[in-house]
Coordinates of N, CA and C in Angstrom, one line a residue:
Chain A
D64 N 0.8 -1.2 0.0 CA 0.0 0.0 0.0 C 0.9 1.2 0.0
I65 N 0.4 2.3 -0.6 CA 1.1 3.6 -0.6 C 0.9 4.3 0.7
V66 N 2.0 4.6 1.4 CA 1.9 5.3 2.7 C 2.0 6.8 2.5
M67 N 1.1 7.5 3.1 CA 1.1 8.9 3.0 C 1.4 9.5 4.4
T68 N 2.4 10.4 4.4 CA 2.9 10.9 5.7 C 2.8 12.5 5.7
Q69 N 2.1 13.0 6.6 CA 1.9 14.4 6.7 C 2.7 15.1 7.8
G70 N 3.1 16.3 7.6 CA 3.8 17.1 8.6 C 2.9 17.8 9.5
A71 N 3.4 18.3 10.6 CA 2.6 19.1 11.6 C 2.8 20.6 11.3
L72 N 1.8 21.4 11.8 CA 1.9 22.8 11.7 C 2.4 23.4 13.1
P73 N 3.1 24.5 13.1 CA 3.5 25.1 14.3 C 2.3 25.9 14.9
N74 N 1.3 25.2 15.4 CA 0.1 25.8 15.9 C 0.3 26.6 17.2
P75 N -0.5 27.7 17.4 CA -1.5 28.2 16.5 C -0.9 29.1 15.5
V76 N -1.6 29.2 14.4 CA -1.2 30.1 13.3 C -1.8 31.5 13.4
P77 N -1.1 32.6 13.4 CA -1.7 33.9 13.6 C -2.6 34.2 12.4
S78 N -3.8 34.7 12.6 CA -4.7 35.1 11.6 C -4.0 36.1 10.6
G79 N -4.2 35.8 9.3 CA -3.6 36.6 8.3 C -2.2 36.1 7.8
E80 N -1.6 35.2 8.6 CA -0.3 34.6 8.2 C -0.6 33.5 7.2
S81 N 0.5 33.1 6.5 CA 0.4 31.9 5.6 C 0.8 30.6 6.4
A82 N 0.3 29.5 5.9 CA 0.6 28.2 6.5 C 0.9 27.2 5.4
S83 N 1.8 26.3 5.6 CA 2.1 25.3 4.6 C 2.1 23.9 5.2
I84 N 1.4 23.0 4.6 CA 1.2 21.7 5.1 C 1.9 20.7 4.1
T85 N 2.8 19.9 4.7 CA 3.5 19.0 3.8 C 2.9 17.6 3.8
C86 N 3.2 16.8 2.8 CA 2.7 15.5 2.6 C 3.7 14.7 1.7
Q87 N 4.1 13.5 2.2 CA 5.0 12.7 1.4 C 4.3 11.4 1.1
S88 N 4.6 10.8 -0.1 CA 4.0 9.5 -0.4 C 5.2 8.5 -0.6
S89 N 4.9 7.3 -0.3 CA 6.0 6.3 -0.4 C 6.3 5.8 -1.8
K90 N 5.5 6.3 -2.7 CA 5.6 6.0 -4.1 C 5.2 7.2 -5.0
S91 N 5.9 7.4 -6.1 CA 5.5 8.5 -6.9 C 4.1 8.4 -7.4
L92 N 3.4 9.5 -7.3 CA 2.0 9.6 -7.6 C 1.8 10.2 -9.0
L93 N 2.9 10.3 -9.8 CA 2.8 10.8 -11.1 C 2.3 9.7 -12.1
H94 N 1.2 9.9 -12.7 CA 0.6 8.9 -13.6 C 1.2 9.0 -15.0
S95 N 1.1 8.0 -15.8 CA 1.7 8.0 -17.1 C 1.0 9.1 -18.0
N96 N -0.2 9.5 -17.6 CA -0.9 10.6 -18.3 C -0.4 12.0 -18.0
G97 N 0.6 12.1 -17.1 CA 1.1 13.4 -16.8 C 0.5 14.0 -15.5
K98 N -0.6 13.5 -15.1 CA -1.3 14.0 -13.9 C -0.7 13.4 -12.6
T99 N -0.7 14.1 -11.5 CA -0.3 13.6 -10.3 C -1.5 13.4 -9.4
Y100 N -1.7 12.2 -9.0 CA -2.9 11.8 -8.3 C -2.9 12.0 -6.8
L101 N -2.8 13.3 -6.5 CA -2.8 13.7 -5.1 C -3.9 14.7 -4.8
N102 N -4.7 14.4 -3.8 CA -5.8 15.2 -3.4 C -5.6 15.8 -2.0
W103 N -6.2 16.9 -1.7 CA -6.2 17.5 -0.4 C -7.7 17.8 0.0
Y104 N -8.0 17.5 1.3 CA -9.3 17.7 1.9 C -9.1 18.5 3.2
L105 N -10.2 19.2 3.5 CA -10.3 19.8 4.8 C -11.5 19.3 5.5
Q106 N -11.3 18.9 6.8 CA -12.4 18.6 7.6 C -12.6 19.6 8.7
R107 N -13.6 20.4 8.6 CA -13.9 21.4 9.7 C -14.5 20.7 10.9
P108 N -14.4 21.3 12.1 CA -15.0 20.6 13.2 C -16.4 20.3 13.1
G109 N -16.7 19.0 13.3 CA -18.1 18.6 13.2 C -18.7 18.3 11.9
Q110 N -17.8 18.4 10.8 CA -18.3 18.2 9.5 C -17.6 17.1 8.8
S111 N -18.1 16.7 7.6 CA -17.5 15.7 6.8 C -16.3 16.3 6.1
P112 N -15.4 15.5 5.6 CA -14.3 16.1 4.8 C -14.8 16.7 3.5
Q113 N -14.2 17.8 3.1 CA -14.5 18.4 1.8 C -13.3 18.5 0.9
L114 N -13.5 18.4 -0.3 CA -12.4 18.4 -1.3 C -11.9 19.8 -1.5
L115 N -10.6 20.0 -1.4 CA -10.0 21.3 -1.7 C -9.2 21.3 -3.0
I116 N -8.4 20.3 -3.2 CA -7.4 20.3 -4.3 C -7.4 18.9 -4.9
Y117 N -7.4 18.7 -6.2 CA -7.2 17.4 -6.9 C -6.1 17.6 -7.9
W118 N -5.6 16.4 -8.4 CA -4.5 16.4 -9.3 C -3.4 17.3 -8.9
M119 N -3.1 17.3 -7.6 CA -2.0 18.0 -6.9 C -2.2 19.5 -6.8
S120 N -2.7 20.1 -7.8 CA -2.7 21.6 -7.9 C -4.0 22.2 -8.4
T121 N -5.0 21.5 -8.7 CA -6.3 22.0 -9.2 C -7.3 22.2 -8.1
R122 N -7.7 23.5 -7.9 CA -8.7 23.8 -6.9 C -10.0 23.3 -7.3
A123 N -10.7 22.7 -6.3 CA -12.1 22.3 -6.5 C -13.0 23.5 -6.7
S124 N -14.1 23.2 -7.2 CA -15.1 24.3 -7.4 C -15.5 25.0 -6.1
G125 N -15.4 26.3 -6.1 CA -15.8 27.1 -5.0 C -14.7 27.2 -3.9
V126 N -13.6 26.7 -4.1 CA -12.5 26.8 -3.2 C -11.7 28.1 -3.4
S127 N -11.5 28.8 -2.3 CA -10.8 30.1 -2.3 C -9.4 29.9 -3.0
D128 N -9.0 31.0 -3.7 CA -7.7 31.0 -4.3 C -6.6 31.2 -3.3
R129 N -6.9 31.3 -2.0 CA -5.9 31.4 -1.0 C -5.3 30.0 -0.8
F130 N -5.9 29.0 -1.3 CA -5.4 27.6 -1.2 C -4.7 27.3 -2.5
S131 N -3.5 26.7 -2.4 CA -2.7 26.3 -3.6 C -2.0 25.0 -3.3
G132 N -1.9 24.2 -4.3 CA -1.2 22.9 -4.1 C 0.0 22.8 -5.1
S133 N 1.1 22.2 -4.6 CA 2.2 22.1 -5.4 C 3.0 20.8 -5.0
G134 N 4.0 20.5 -5.8 CA 4.9 19.4 -5.4 C 5.5 18.6 -6.6
S135 N 6.1 17.5 -6.2 CA 6.8 16.7 -7.2 C 6.0 15.3 -7.2
G136 N 6.7 14.2 -7.6 CA 6.0 13.0 -7.6 C 5.7 12.4 -6.2
T137 N 6.6 12.7 -5.2 CA 6.4 12.2 -3.9 C 6.3 13.2 -2.7
D138 N 6.6 14.4 -3.0 CA 6.6 15.5 -2.0 C 5.6 16.6 -2.4
F139 N 4.7 16.9 -1.5 CA 3.6 17.8 -1.8 C 3.4 18.8 -0.7
T140 N 2.9 20.0 -1.1 CA 2.7 21.1 -0.2 C 1.3 21.7 -0.5
L141 N 0.5 21.9 0.6 CA -0.7 22.7 0.5 C -0.4 24.0 1.2
K142 N -0.5 25.1 0.5 CA -0.2 26.4 1.1 C -1.5 27.2 1.2
I143 N -1.7 27.7 2.4 CA -2.9 28.6 2.7 C -2.3 30.0 2.9
S144 N -2.7 30.9 2.1 CA -2.2 32.3 2.3 C -3.2 33.0 3.1
S145 N -2.8 33.9 4.0 CA -3.7 34.7 4.8 C -4.7 33.9 5.5
V146 N -4.3 33.1 6.4 CA -5.2 32.1 7.1 C -6.4 32.9 7.8
E147 N -7.6 32.3 7.7 CA -8.8 32.9 8.2 C -9.4 31.9 9.2
A148 N -10.4 32.4 9.9 CA -11.1 31.5 10.9 C -11.7 30.3 10.3
E149 N -12.3 30.4 9.1 CA -12.9 29.3 8.4 C -12.0 28.2 7.9
D150 N -10.7 28.5 8.0 CA -9.7 27.5 7.6 C -9.3 26.5 8.7
V151 N -9.8 26.8 9.9 CA -9.5 25.9 11.0 C -10.1 24.5 10.8
G152 N -9.3 23.5 11.1 CA -9.8 22.1 11.0 C -8.6 21.2 10.7
V153 N -8.9 20.0 10.2 CA -7.8 19.0 9.9 C -7.7 18.8 8.4
Y154 N -6.5 18.9 7.9 CA -6.2 18.8 6.5 C -5.6 17.4 6.2
Y155 N -6.2 16.7 5.2 CA -5.7 15.4 4.8 C -5.2 15.4 3.4
C156 N -4.1 14.7 3.1 CA -3.8 14.4 1.7 C -4.2 13.0 1.4
Q157 N -4.4 12.7 0.2 CA -4.9 11.4 -0.2 C -4.3 11.0 -1.6
Q158 N -3.9 9.8 -1.8 CA -3.4 9.4 -3.1 C -4.5 8.6 -3.8
F159 N -4.6 8.8 -5.1 CA -5.7 8.2 -5.9 C -5.1 7.4 -7.0
L160 N -3.8 7.0 -6.9 CA -3.1 6.3 -7.9 C -3.4 4.8 -7.9
E161 N -3.5 4.3 -6.7 CA -3.7 2.8 -6.6 C -4.7 2.5 -5.5
Y162 N -5.3 1.3 -5.5 CA -6.1 0.8 -4.4 C -5.1 0.0 -3.5
P163 N -5.4 0.1 -2.2 CA -6.4 1.0 -1.6 C -6.0 2.5 -1.6
R164 N -7.0 3.3 -1.8 CA -6.8 4.7 -1.7 C -6.4 5.1 -0.3
T165 N -5.3 5.7 -0.1 CA -4.8 5.9 1.3 C -4.7 7.4 1.6
F166 N -4.9 7.7 2.8 CA -4.9 9.1 3.3 C -3.7 9.3 4.3
G167 N -3.2 10.5 4.4 CA -2.3 10.9 5.4 C -3.0 11.0 6.7
G168 N -2.2 11.1 7.8 CA -2.8 11.1 9.1 C -3.5 12.3 9.6
G169 N -3.4 13.4 8.7 CA -4.1 14.6 9.0 C -3.1 15.6 9.7
T170 N -3.4 16.9 9.4 CA -2.6 18.0 10.0 C -3.6 19.0 10.5
K171 N -3.5 19.3 11.8 CA -4.5 20.2 12.4 C -4.0 21.6 12.3
L172 N -4.9 22.5 11.9 CA -4.6 23.9 11.9 C -5.5 24.6 12.9
E173 N -4.8 25.3 13.8 CA -5.5 26.1 14.8 C -5.2 27.6 14.6
L174 N -6.1 28.5 14.9 CA -5.9 29.9 14.7 C -5.6 30.6 16.0
K175 N -4.6 31.6 15.8 CA -4.3 32.4 17.0 C -5.1 33.7 17.0
Chain B
E141 N -28.7 19.0 -6.7 CA -27.7 18.9 -5.6 C -27.5 17.4 -5.2
V142 N -26.2 17.1 -5.2 CA -25.8 15.8 -4.8 C -26.1 15.6 -3.3
Q143 N -26.8 14.5 -2.9 CA -27.0 14.2 -1.5 C -26.7 12.7 -1.3
L144 N -26.0 12.5 -0.2 CA -25.6 11.1 0.3 C -26.0 11.1 1.7
V145 N -26.9 10.1 2.1 CA -27.4 10.0 3.5 C -27.1 8.6 4.0
E146 N -26.2 8.4 4.9 CA -25.9 7.1 5.5 C -26.7 6.9 6.7
T147 N -27.2 5.6 6.8 CA -28.0 5.2 8.0 C -27.5 3.8 8.4
G148 N -28.0 3.4 9.5 CA -27.7 2.0 9.9 C -26.7 1.8 11.0
G149 N -26.0 2.9 11.4 CA -25.0 2.8 12.4 C -25.6 2.5 13.8
G150 N -24.8 2.2 14.7 CA -25.2 2.0 16.1 C -24.2 1.2 16.9
L151 N -24.7 0.8 18.1 CA -23.8 0.0 19.0 C -24.0 -1.5 18.7
V152 N -22.9 -2.2 18.5 CA -23.0 -3.6 18.2 C -21.9 -4.4 19.0
Q153 N -22.2 -5.6 19.4 CA -21.2 -6.4 20.1 C -20.2 -7.0 19.1
P154 N -19.0 -7.2 19.6 CA -18.0 -7.9 18.8 C -18.5 -9.2 18.3
G155 N -18.2 -9.5 17.0 CA -18.6 -10.7 16.4 C -19.9 -10.7 15.7
K156 N -20.7 -9.6 16.0 CA -22.0 -9.4 15.4 C -21.9 -8.7 14.0
S157 N -23.1 -8.6 13.4 CA -23.2 -8.0 12.1 C -24.0 -6.7 12.1
L158 N -23.8 -5.9 11.1 CA -24.5 -4.6 10.9 C -24.5 -4.3 9.4
K159 N -25.6 -3.7 8.9 CA -25.7 -3.3 7.5 C -25.9 -1.8 7.4
L160 N -25.0 -1.1 6.7 CA -25.2 0.3 6.5 C -25.8 0.5 5.1
T161 N -26.6 1.6 5.1 CA -27.2 2.0 3.8 C -26.8 3.5 3.5
C162 N -26.5 3.7 2.2 CA -26.3 5.1 1.8 C -27.3 5.4 0.7
A163 N -28.3 6.2 0.9 CA -29.3 6.6 0.0 C -28.8 7.9 -0.7
T164 N -28.9 7.9 -2.1 CA -28.3 9.0 -2.8 C -29.3 9.7 -3.7
S165 N -29.0 10.9 -4.1 CA -29.8 11.6 -5.1 C -29.0 12.7 -5.7
G166 N -29.5 13.3 -6.8 CA -28.8 14.4 -7.4 C -27.7 14.1 -8.4
F167 N -27.5 12.9 -8.8 CA -26.6 12.5 -9.8 C -27.0 11.2 -10.4
T168 N -26.3 10.8 -11.5 CA -26.7 9.6 -12.2 C -26.0 8.4 -11.5
F169 N -26.8 7.8 -10.6 CA -26.2 6.8 -9.7 C -25.7 5.6 -10.5
S170 N -26.5 5.2 -11.5 CA -26.2 4.0 -12.2 C -24.8 3.9 -12.8
T171 N -24.2 5.1 -13.1 CA -22.9 5.1 -13.7 C -21.8 5.5 -12.8
A172 N -22.2 5.8 -11.5 CA -21.2 6.2 -10.5 C -20.5 4.9 -9.9
W173 N -19.3 5.1 -9.5 CA -18.6 4.1 -8.7 C -18.8 4.6 -7.2
M174 N -19.2 3.7 -6.4 CA -19.5 4.1 -5.0 C -18.5 3.5 -4.1
H175 N -18.2 4.3 -3.0 CA -17.1 4.0 -2.1 C -17.6 4.1 -0.6
W176 N -17.0 3.4 0.3 CA -17.1 3.6 1.7 C -15.7 4.0 2.3
V177 N -15.8 5.0 3.1 CA -14.6 5.5 3.8 C -14.9 5.6 5.3
R178 N -14.0 5.2 6.1 CA -14.4 5.3 7.6 C -13.3 6.2 8.3
Q179 N -13.8 6.7 9.4 CA -12.9 7.6 10.2 C -12.9 7.1 11.6
S180 N -11.7 6.7 12.1 CA -11.6 6.2 13.4 C -11.8 7.3 14.5
P181 N -12.0 6.9 15.7 CA -12.1 7.9 16.8 C -10.9 8.8 16.9
E182 N -9.7 8.3 16.4 CA -8.5 9.1 16.4 C -8.4 10.0 15.2
K183 N -9.5 9.9 14.4 CA -9.7 10.8 13.2 C -8.8 10.4 12.0
R184 N -8.4 9.2 12.0 CA -7.7 8.7 10.8 C -8.7 8.2 9.8
L185 N -8.5 8.6 8.5 CA -9.4 8.3 7.4 C -8.9 7.0 6.7
E186 N -9.8 6.1 6.4 CA -9.4 4.8 5.8 C -10.4 4.5 4.7
W187 N -10.0 4.4 3.5 CA -10.9 3.9 2.4 C -11.1 2.4 2.6
I188 N -12.3 1.9 2.5 CA -12.5 0.5 2.8 C -13.1 -0.3 1.7
A189 N -13.9 0.3 0.8 CA -14.5 -0.5 -0.2 C -15.0 0.3 -1.4
R190 N -15.0 -0.3 -2.6 CA -15.6 0.3 -3.8 C -16.4 -0.7 -4.6
I191 N -17.4 -0.2 -5.2 CA -18.2 -1.0 -6.2 C -18.3 -0.2 -7.5
K192 N -18.0 -0.8 -8.6 CA -18.1 -0.2 -9.9 C -19.5 -0.3 -10.4
D193 N -19.8 0.3 -11.6 CA -21.1 0.3 -12.2 C -21.4 -1.0 -13.0
K194 N -22.6 -1.1 -13.5 CA -23.0 -2.3 -14.2 C -22.1 -2.6 -15.4
S195 N -21.7 -1.5 -16.1 CA -20.8 -1.7 -17.3 C -19.5 -2.3 -17.0
N196 N -19.1 -2.2 -15.7 CA -17.9 -2.8 -15.2 C -18.2 -4.0 -14.3
N197 N -19.4 -4.6 -14.5 CA -19.8 -5.9 -13.8 C -19.8 -5.7 -12.3
Y198 N -20.1 -4.5 -11.8 CA -20.2 -4.3 -10.4 C -19.0 -4.8 -9.7
A199 N -17.8 -4.7 -10.2 CA -16.6 -5.2 -9.6 C -16.4 -4.5 -8.3
T200 N -15.9 -5.2 -7.3 CA -15.7 -4.7 -5.9 C -14.2 -4.8 -5.6
D201 N -13.8 -4.0 -4.6 CA -12.5 -4.0 -4.1 C -12.5 -3.6 -2.6
Y202 N -11.6 -4.1 -1.8 CA -11.7 -3.8 -0.4 C -10.2 -3.6 0.1
V203 N -10.2 -2.9 1.2 CA -8.9 -2.8 2.0 C -8.7 -4.1 2.7
E204 N -7.5 -4.5 2.8 CA -7.2 -5.8 3.4 C -7.8 -6.1 4.7
S205 N -7.9 -5.1 5.6 CA -8.4 -5.3 6.9 C -9.9 -5.7 7.0
V206 N -10.6 -5.5 5.9 CA -12.0 -5.9 6.0 C -12.4 -7.0 5.0
K207 N -11.4 -7.4 4.2 CA -11.7 -8.5 3.2 C -12.2 -9.7 3.9
G208 N -13.3 -10.3 3.3 CA -13.8 -11.5 3.9 C -14.9 -11.3 5.0
R209 N -14.9 -10.0 5.5 CA -15.9 -9.7 6.6 C -16.9 -8.7 6.1
F210 N -16.5 -7.8 5.2 CA -17.4 -6.7 4.7 C -17.8 -7.0 3.3
T211 N -19.0 -6.6 2.9 CA -19.4 -6.7 1.5 C -20.1 -5.4 1.1
I212 N -19.7 -4.9 0.0 CA -20.3 -3.7 -0.6 C -21.2 -4.2 -1.7
S213 N -22.4 -3.5 -1.7 CA -23.4 -3.9 -2.8 C -24.1 -2.6 -3.2
R214 N -24.9 -2.7 -4.2 CA -25.7 -1.5 -4.6 C -27.0 -2.0 -5.3
D215 N -28.0 -1.1 -5.3 CA -29.2 -1.3 -5.9 C -29.5 0.0 -6.8
D216 N -29.3 -0.2 -8.1 CA -29.4 1.0 -8.9 C -30.8 1.5 -9.0
S217 N -31.8 0.6 -8.8 CA -33.2 1.0 -8.8 C -33.6 1.9 -7.7
K218 N -32.8 1.8 -6.6 CA -33.0 2.6 -5.4 C -32.0 3.7 -5.2
S219 N -31.0 3.8 -6.1 CA -29.9 4.7 -6.0 C -29.2 4.6 -4.6
S220 N -29.0 3.4 -4.2 CA -28.5 3.2 -2.9 C -27.3 2.2 -2.9
V221 N -26.4 2.4 -2.0 CA -25.3 1.5 -1.8 C -25.3 1.0 -0.4
Y222 N -24.8 -0.2 -0.2 CA -24.8 -0.8 1.1 C -23.5 -1.3 1.6
L223 N -23.3 -1.5 2.9 CA -22.1 -2.1 3.4 C -22.5 -3.1 4.5
Q224 N -22.4 -4.4 4.1 CA -22.7 -5.4 5.1 C -21.5 -5.8 5.8
M225 N -21.5 -5.6 7.2 CA -20.4 -5.8 8.0 C -20.6 -7.0 8.9
N226 N -19.8 -8.0 8.8 CA -19.9 -9.2 9.6 C -18.7 -9.4 10.5
S227 N -18.8 -10.2 11.5 CA -17.7 -10.5 12.4 C -17.0 -9.2 12.8
L228 N -17.8 -8.3 13.3 CA -17.2 -7.0 13.7 C -16.3 -7.1 14.8
K229 N -15.3 -6.2 14.8 CA -14.2 -6.1 15.8 C -14.2 -4.7 16.4
E230 N -13.7 -4.6 17.6 CA -13.6 -3.3 18.2 C -12.9 -2.3 17.3
E231 N -11.9 -2.7 16.6 CA -11.2 -1.8 15.7 C -12.0 -1.3 14.5
D232 N -13.2 -1.8 14.3 CA -14.1 -1.3 13.3 C -14.9 -0.1 13.7
T233 N -14.8 0.2 15.0 CA -15.4 1.4 15.5 C -15.0 2.6 14.8
A234 N -15.9 3.3 14.2 CA -15.6 4.5 13.3 C -16.9 5.1 12.8
T235 N -16.7 6.3 12.3 CA -17.8 6.9 11.5 C -17.6 6.5 10.0
Y236 N -18.7 6.0 9.4 CA -18.6 5.5 8.1 C -19.3 6.4 7.1
Y237 N -18.5 6.8 6.1 CA -19.0 7.8 5.1 C -19.1 7.0 3.8
C238 N -20.1 7.4 3.0 CA -20.1 7.0 1.6 C -19.8 8.1 0.7
T239 N -19.2 7.8 -0.4 CA -18.7 8.9 -1.3 C -18.7 8.2 -2.7
L240 N -18.4 9.0 -3.7 CA -18.5 8.5 -5.1 C -17.4 9.1 -6.0
T241 N -17.2 8.4 -7.1 CA -16.4 8.9 -8.2 C -17.3 8.7 -9.5
T242 N -17.1 9.6 -10.4 CA -17.8 9.5 -11.7 C -16.9 9.9 -12.8
R243 N -17.5 9.9 -14.0 CA -16.7 10.3 -15.2 C -16.3 11.8 -15.0
V244 N -17.1 12.6 -14.3 CA -16.8 14.0 -14.1 C -15.8 14.2 -12.9
Y245 N -15.9 13.3 -11.9 CA -15.0 13.4 -10.7 C -14.3 12.0 -10.6
P246 N -13.4 11.7 -11.5 CA -12.9 10.3 -11.6 C -11.9 10.0 -10.5
N247 N -11.1 10.9 -10.1 CA -10.0 10.6 -9.2 C -9.9 11.4 -7.9
W248 N -11.1 11.7 -7.4 CA -11.2 12.4 -6.1 C -12.6 12.2 -5.6
F249 N -12.7 12.5 -4.3 CA -14.0 12.3 -3.6 C -14.6 13.7 -3.5
A250 N -15.5 14.1 -4.4 CA -16.0 15.5 -4.4 C -17.2 15.6 -3.4
Y251 N -17.9 14.5 -3.2 CA -19.1 14.6 -2.3 C -19.0 13.5 -1.2
W252 N -19.4 13.8 0.0 CA -19.4 12.9 1.1 C -20.7 13.0 1.8
G253 N -21.2 11.9 2.4 CA -22.3 12.0 3.3 C -21.9 12.6 4.6
Q254 N -22.9 12.6 5.5 CA -22.7 13.1 6.8 C -22.1 12.1 7.8
G255 N -22.1 10.8 7.3 CA -21.5 9.8 8.1 C -22.5 9.1 9.1
T256 N -22.2 7.9 9.4 CA -23.0 7.1 10.4 C -22.0 6.4 11.4
L257 N -22.3 6.6 12.6 CA -21.3 6.1 13.6 C -21.6 4.6 14.0
V258 N -20.6 3.8 13.9 CA -20.6 2.4 14.3 C -19.7 2.2 15.5
T259 N -20.3 1.7 16.6 CA -19.5 1.5 17.8 C -19.5 0.0 18.1
V260 N -18.4 -0.7 18.1 CA -18.3 -2.1 18.4 C -17.7 -2.3 19.8
S261 N -18.6 -2.7 20.7 CA -18.2 -2.8 22.1 C -19.1 -3.8 22.8
S262 N -18.5 -4.5 23.8 CA -19.3 -5.4 24.6 C -19.9 -4.7 25.8

């Protein structure tokens, strides 16, 4: 199985500051079609996960442009510019290259 | 509007069975591939099962930890997907979500239900 490993944030993050969340995969997620099969989700307190980013860097519909995804085949970053109260929650990366689809352990973002 | 509503969770003893239902609306269910994802009390997310559509012979796939104990199925006439869970263990305690992939959303989970809590305890 592909193992997804997420880094921690130096919480709490001051409002208006930027935050970067890292994720590493145990195998390259670069598909032969040129797309990287890495997704990011945010789970706000008391809610279900919601999609933020797919194919490593494409924002889902309705997602603020304060969120951006980048990376290589195995190392990925989700950057949140100018953190706001609505960004609080747990962020998960997920690989969609192989079954079983696996998730990172989550990175909690708290606001100062 | 896409809606996914999971039901059937509850408290069950180890070794017993439980069947979850996910009722859906707002999209073409018959061509969607349906998935179950669970979230442990420690908040870890784990994909556990997928069922493809009729054109793909309703092929199923499972994570190793539930193979032989859980069965995913679907009823296209009811736009519903099910998860039959047998021989439950305490480590199956989790909130269970259903989600989907389609030709429009092929490689990510764009929609999630609200989840149903399963607690396995004596």
